[in-house]
CSV table of N, CA, C and O in Angstrom, one decimal:
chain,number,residue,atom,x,y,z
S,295,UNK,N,9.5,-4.9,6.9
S,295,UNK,CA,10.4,-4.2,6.1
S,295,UNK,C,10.7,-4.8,4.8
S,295,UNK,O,10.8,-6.0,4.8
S,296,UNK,N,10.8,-4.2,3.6
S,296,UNK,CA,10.8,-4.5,2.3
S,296,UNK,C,12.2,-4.7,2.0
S,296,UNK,O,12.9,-3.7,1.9
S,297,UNK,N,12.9,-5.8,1.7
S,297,UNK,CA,13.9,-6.2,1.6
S,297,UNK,C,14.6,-5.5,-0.1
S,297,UNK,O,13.9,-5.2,-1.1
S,298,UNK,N,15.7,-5.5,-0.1
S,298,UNK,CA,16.7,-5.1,-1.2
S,298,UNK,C,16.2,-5.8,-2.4
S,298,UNK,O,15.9,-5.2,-3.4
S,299,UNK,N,16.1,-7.2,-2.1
S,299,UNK,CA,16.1,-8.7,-2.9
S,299,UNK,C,14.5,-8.2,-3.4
S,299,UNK,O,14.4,-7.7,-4.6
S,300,UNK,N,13.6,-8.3,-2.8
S,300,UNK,CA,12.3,-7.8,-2.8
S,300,UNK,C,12.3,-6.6,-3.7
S,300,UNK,O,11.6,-6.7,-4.6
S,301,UNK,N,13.1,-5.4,-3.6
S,301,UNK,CA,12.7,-4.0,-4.6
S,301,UNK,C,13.3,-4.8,-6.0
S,301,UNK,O,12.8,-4.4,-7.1
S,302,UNK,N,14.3,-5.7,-6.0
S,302,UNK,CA,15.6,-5.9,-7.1
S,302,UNK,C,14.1,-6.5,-8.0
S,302,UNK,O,13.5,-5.9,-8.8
S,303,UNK,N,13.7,-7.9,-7.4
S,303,UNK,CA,12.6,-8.8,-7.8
S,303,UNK,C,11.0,-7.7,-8.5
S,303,UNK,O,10.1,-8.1,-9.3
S,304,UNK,N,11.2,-6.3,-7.9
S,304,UNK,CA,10.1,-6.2,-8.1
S,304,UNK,C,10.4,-5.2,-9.5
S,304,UNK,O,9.7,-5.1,-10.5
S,305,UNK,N,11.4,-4.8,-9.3
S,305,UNK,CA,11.9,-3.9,-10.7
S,305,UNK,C,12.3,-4.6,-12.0
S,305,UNK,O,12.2,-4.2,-13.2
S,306,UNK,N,13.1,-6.2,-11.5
S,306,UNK,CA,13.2,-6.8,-12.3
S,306,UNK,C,13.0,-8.4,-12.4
S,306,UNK,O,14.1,-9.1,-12.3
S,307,UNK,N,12.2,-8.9,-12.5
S,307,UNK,CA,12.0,-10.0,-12.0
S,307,UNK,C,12.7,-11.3,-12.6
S,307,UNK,O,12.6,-12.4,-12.1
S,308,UNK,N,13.3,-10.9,-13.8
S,308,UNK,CA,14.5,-11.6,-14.8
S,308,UNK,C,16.1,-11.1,-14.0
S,308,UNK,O,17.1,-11.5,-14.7
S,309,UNK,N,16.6,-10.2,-12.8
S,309,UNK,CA,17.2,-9.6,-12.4
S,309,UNK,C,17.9,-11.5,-12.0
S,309,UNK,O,17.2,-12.5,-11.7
S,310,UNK,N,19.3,-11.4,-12.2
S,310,UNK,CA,19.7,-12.6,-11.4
S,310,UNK,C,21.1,-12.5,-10.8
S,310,UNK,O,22.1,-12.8,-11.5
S,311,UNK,N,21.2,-12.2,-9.3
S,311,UNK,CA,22.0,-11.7,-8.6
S,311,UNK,C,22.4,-12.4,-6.9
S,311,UNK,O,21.7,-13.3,-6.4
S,312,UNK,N,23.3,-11.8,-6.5
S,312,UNK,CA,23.5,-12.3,-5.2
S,312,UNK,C,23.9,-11.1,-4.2
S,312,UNK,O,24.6,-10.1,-4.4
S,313,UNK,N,23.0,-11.4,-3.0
S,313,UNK,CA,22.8,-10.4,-1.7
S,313,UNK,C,23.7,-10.9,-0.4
S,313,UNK,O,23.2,-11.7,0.4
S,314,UNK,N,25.1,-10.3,-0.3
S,314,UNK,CA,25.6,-10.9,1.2
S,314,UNK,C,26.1,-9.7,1.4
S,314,UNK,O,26.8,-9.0,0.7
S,315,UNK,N,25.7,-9.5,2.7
S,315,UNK,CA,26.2,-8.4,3.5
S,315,UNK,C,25.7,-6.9,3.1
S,315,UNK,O,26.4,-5.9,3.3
S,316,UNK,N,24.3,-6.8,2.5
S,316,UNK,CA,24.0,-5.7,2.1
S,316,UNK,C,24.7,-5.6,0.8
S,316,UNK,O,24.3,-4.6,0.3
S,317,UNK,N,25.8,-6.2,0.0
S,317,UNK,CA,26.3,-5.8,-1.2
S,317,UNK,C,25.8,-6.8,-2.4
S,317,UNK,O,25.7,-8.0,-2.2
S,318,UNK,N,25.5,-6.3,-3.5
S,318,UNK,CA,24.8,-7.1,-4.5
S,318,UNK,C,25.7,-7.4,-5.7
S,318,UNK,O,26.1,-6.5,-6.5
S,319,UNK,N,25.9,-8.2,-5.7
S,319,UNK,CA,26.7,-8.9,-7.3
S,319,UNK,C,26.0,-9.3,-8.0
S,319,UNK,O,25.1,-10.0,-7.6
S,320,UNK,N,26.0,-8.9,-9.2
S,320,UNK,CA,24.9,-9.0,-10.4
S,320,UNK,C,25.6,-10.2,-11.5
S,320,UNK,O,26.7,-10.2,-11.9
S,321,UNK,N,24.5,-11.1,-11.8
S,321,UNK,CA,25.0,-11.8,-13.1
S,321,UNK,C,24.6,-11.1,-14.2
S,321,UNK,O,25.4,-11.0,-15.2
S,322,UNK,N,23.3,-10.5,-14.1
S,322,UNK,CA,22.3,-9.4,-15.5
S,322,UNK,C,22.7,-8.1,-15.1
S,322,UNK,O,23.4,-7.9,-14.1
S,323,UNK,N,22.2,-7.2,-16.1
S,323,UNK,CA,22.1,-5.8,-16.4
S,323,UNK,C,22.4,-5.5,-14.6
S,323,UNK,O,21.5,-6.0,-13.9
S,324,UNK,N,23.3,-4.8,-13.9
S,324,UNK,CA,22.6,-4.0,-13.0
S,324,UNK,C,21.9,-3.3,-12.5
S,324,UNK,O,22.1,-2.3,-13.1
S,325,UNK,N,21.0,-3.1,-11.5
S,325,UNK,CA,20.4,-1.8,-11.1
S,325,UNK,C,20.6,-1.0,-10.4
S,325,UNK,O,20.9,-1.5,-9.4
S,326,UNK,N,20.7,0.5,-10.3
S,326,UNK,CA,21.6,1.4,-9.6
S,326,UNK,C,20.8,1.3,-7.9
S,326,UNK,O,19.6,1.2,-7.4
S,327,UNK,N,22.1,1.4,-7.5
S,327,UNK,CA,21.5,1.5,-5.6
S,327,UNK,C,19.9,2.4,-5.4
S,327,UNK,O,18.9,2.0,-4.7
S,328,UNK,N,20.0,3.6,-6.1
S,328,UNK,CA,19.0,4.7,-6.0
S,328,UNK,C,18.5,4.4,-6.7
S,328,UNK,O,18.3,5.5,-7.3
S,329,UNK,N,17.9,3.6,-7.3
S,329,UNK,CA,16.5,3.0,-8.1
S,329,UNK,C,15.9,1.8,-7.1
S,329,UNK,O,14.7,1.5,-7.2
S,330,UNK,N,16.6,0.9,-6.2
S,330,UNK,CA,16.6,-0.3,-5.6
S,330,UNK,C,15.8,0.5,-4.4
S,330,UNK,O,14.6,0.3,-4.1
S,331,UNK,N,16.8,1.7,-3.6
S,331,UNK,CA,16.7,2.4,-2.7
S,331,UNK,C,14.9,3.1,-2.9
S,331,UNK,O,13.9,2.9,-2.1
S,332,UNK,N,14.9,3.8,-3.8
S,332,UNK,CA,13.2,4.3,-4.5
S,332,UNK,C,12.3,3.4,-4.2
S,332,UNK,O,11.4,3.5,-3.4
S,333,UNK,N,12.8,2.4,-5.1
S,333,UNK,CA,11.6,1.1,-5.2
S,333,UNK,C,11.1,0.3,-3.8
S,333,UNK,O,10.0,-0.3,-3.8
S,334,UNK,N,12.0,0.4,-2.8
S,334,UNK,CA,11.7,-0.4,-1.6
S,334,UNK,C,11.4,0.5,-0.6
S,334,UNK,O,10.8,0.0,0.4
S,335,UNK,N,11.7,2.1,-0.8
S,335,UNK,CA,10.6,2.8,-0.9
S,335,UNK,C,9.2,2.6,-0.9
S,335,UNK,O,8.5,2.3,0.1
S,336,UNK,N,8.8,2.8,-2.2
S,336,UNK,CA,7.7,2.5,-2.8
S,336,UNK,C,6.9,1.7,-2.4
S,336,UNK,O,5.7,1.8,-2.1
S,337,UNK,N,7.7,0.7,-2.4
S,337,UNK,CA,6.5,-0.6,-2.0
S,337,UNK,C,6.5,-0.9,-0.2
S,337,UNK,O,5.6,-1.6,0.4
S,338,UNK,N,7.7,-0.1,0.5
S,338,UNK,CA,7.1,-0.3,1.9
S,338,UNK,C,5.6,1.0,2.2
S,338,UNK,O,4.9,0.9,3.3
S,339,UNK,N,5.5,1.7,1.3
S,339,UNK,CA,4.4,2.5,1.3
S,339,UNK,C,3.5,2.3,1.2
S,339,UNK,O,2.5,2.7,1.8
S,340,UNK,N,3.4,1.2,-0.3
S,340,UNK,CA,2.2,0.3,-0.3
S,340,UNK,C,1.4,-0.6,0.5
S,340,UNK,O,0.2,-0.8,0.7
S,341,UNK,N,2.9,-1.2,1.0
S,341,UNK,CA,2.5,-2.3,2.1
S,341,UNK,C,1.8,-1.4,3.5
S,341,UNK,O,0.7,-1.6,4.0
S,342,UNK,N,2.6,-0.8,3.8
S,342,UNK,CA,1.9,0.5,5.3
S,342,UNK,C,0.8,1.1,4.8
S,342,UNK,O,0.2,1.7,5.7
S,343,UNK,N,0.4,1.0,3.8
S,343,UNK,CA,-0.9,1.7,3.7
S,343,UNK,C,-2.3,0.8,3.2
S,343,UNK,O,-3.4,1.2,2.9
S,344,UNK,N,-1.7,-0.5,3.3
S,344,UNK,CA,-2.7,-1.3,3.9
S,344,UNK,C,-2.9,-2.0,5.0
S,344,UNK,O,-3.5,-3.1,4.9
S,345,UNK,N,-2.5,-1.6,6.0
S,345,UNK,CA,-2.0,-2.0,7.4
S,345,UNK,C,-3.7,-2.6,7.4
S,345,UNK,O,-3.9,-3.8,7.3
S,346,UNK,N,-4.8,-1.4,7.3
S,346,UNK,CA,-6.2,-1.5,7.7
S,346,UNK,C,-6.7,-2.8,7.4
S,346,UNK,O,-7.3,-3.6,8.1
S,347,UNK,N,-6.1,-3.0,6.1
S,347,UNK,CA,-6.9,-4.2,5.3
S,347,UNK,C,-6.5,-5.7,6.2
S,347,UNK,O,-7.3,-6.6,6.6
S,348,UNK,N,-4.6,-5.4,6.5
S,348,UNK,CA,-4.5,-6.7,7.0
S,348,UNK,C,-5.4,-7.0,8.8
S,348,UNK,O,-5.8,-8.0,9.3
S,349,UNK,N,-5.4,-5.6,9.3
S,349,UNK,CA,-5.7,-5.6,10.9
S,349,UNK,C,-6.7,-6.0,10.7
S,349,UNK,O,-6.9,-7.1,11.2
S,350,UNK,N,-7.9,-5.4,9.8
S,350,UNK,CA,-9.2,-6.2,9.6
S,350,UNK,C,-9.6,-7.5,9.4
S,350,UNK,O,-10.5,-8.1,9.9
S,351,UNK,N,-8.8,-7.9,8.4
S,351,UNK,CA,-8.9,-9.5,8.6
S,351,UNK,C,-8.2,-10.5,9.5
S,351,UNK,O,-8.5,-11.6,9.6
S,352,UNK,N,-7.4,-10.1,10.0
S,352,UNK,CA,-6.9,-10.5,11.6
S,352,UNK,C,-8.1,-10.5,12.5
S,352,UNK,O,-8.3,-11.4,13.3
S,353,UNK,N,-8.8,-9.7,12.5
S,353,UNK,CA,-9.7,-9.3,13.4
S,353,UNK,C,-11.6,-10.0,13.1
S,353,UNK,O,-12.4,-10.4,14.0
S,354,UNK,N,-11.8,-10.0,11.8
S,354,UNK,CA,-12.6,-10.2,11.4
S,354,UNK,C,-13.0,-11.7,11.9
S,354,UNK,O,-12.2,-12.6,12.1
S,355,UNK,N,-14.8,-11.7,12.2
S,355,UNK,CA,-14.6,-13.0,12.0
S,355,UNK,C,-14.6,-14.8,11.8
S,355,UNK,O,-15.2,-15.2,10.8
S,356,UNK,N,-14.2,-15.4,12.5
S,356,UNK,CA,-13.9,-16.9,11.8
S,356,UNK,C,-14.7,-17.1,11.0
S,356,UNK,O,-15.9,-16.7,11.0
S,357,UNK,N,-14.3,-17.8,9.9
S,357,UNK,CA,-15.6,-19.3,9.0
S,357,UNK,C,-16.0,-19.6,10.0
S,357,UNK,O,-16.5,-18.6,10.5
S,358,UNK,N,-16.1,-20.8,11.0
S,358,UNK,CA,-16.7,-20.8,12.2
S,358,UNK,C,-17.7,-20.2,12.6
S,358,UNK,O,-18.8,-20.7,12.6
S,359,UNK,N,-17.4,-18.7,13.1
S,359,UNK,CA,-18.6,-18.3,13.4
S,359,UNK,C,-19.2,-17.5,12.5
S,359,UNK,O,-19.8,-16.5,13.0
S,360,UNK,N,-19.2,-17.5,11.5
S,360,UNK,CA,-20.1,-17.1,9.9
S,360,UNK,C,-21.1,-17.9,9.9
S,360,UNK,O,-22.3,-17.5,9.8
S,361,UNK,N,-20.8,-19.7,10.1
S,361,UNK,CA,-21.4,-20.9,9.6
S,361,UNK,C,-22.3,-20.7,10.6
S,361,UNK,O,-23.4,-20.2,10.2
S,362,UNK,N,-22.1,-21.0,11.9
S,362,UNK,CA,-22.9,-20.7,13.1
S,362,UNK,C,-23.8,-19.7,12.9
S,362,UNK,O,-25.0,-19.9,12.7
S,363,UNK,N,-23.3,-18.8,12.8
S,363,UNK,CA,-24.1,-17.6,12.0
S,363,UNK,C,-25.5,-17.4,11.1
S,363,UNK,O,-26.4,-16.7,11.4
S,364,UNK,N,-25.5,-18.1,10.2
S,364,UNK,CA,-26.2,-18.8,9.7
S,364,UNK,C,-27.4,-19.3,10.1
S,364,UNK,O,-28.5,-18.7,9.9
S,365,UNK,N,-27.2,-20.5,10.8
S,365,UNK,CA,-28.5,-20.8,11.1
S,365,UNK,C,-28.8,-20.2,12.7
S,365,UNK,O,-29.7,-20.9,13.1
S,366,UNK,N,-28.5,-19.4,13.5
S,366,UNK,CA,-29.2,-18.8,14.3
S,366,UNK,C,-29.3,-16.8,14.2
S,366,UNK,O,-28.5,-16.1,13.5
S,367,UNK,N,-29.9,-16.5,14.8
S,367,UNK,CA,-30.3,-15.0,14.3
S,367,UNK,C,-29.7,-14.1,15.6
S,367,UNK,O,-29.8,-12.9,15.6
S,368,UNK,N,-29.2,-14.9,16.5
S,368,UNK,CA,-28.9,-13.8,17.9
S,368,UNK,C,-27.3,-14.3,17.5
S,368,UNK,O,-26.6,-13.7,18.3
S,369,UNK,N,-26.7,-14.9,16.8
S,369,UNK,CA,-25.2,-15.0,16.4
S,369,UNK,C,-24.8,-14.1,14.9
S,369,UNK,O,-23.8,-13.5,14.7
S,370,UNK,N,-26.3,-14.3,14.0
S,370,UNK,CA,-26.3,-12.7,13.4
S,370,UNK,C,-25.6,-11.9,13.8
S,370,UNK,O,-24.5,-11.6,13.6
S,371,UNK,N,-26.8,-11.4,14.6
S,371,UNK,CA,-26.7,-10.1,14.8
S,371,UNK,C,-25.3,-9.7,16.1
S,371,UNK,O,-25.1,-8.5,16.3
S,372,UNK,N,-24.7,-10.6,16.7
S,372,UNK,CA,-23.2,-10.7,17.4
S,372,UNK,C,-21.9,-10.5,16.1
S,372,UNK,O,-20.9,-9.7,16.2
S,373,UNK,N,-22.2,-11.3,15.0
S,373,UNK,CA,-21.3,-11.0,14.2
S,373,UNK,C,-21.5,-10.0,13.6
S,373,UNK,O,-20.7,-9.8,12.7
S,374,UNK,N,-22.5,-9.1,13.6
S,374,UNK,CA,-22.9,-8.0,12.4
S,374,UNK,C,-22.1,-7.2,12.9
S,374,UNK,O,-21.2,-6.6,12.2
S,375,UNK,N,-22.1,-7.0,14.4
S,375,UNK,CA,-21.6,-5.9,15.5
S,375,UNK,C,-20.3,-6.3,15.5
S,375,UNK,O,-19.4,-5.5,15.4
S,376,UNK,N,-20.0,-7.4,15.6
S,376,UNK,CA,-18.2,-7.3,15.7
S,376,UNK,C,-17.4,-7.1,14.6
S,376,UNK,O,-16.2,-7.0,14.6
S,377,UNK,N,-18.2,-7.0,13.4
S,377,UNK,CA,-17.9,-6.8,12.3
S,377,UNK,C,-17.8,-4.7,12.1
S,377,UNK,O,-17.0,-3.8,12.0
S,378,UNK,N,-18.9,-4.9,12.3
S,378,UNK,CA,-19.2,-3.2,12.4
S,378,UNK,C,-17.9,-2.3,13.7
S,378,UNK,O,-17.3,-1.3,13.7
S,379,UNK,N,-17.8,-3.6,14.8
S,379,UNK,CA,-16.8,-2.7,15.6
S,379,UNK,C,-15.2,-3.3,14.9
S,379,UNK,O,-14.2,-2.7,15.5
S,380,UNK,N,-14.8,-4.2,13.9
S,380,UNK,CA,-13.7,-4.0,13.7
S,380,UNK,C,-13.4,-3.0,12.4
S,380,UNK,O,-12.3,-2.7,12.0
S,381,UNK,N,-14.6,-2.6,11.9
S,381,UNK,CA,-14.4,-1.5,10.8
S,381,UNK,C,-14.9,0.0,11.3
S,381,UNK,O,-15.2,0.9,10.4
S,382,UNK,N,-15.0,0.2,12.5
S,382,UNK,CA,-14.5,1.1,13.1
S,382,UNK,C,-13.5,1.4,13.4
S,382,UNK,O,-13.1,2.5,13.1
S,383,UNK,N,-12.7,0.2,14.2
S,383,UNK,CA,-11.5,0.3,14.8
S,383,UNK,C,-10.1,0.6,13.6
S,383,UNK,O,-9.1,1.3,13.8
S,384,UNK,N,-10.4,-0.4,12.3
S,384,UNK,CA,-9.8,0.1,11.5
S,384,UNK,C,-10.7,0.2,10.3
S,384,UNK,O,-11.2,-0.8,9.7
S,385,UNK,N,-10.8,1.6,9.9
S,385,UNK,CA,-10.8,2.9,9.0
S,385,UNK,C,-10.1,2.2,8.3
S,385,UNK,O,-9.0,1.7,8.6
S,386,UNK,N,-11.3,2.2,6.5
S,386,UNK,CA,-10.3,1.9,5.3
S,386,UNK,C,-9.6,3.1,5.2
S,386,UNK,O,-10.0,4.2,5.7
S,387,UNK,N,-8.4,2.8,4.3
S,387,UNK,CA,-7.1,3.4,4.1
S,387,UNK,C,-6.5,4.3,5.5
S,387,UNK,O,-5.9,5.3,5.4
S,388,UNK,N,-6.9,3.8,6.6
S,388,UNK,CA,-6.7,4.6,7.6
S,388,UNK,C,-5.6,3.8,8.8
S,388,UNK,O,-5.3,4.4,9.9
């Protein structure tokens, strides 16, 4: 979940403020609730819509077995396929 602090940081990154209890005290310029509210929005949309990218590299894999990989040809072709079944499993932008 995209935090308050996180949308404030991302709208203003010179923003310099304090967060207790869900209520924000501003030292700078304020930002209105419904621009904070939009923005952390926004960017939890961003972040959910690369779920794919992160599951795949969770999934993908090790240095380890890349290196291994390498020098024999039946660990190839093990990583080509587990490679190929985790970009099945997860569909870019999917």
């Amino acid at each position: 979940m995209i935090t308050k602090l996180e949308a404030i940081r991302s709208l203003d990154p010179n923003a310099h403020c304090t967060l207790a209890d869900d209520v924000v005290t501003w030292m700078t310029t304020p930002i209105s609730e419904a621009d904070i509210a939009t923005e952390q929005a926004r960017l939890q949309a961003e972040y959910d819509s690369l779920a794919w990218e992160r599951n795949r590299k969770a999934e993908y894999p090790s240095i380890e077995e890349l290196v291994v990989a390498l020098y024999d040809s039946e660990d190839r072709a093990a990583i080509d396929e587990k490679r190929a079944a985790v970009k099945l499993k997860h569909p870019k932008g999917g």
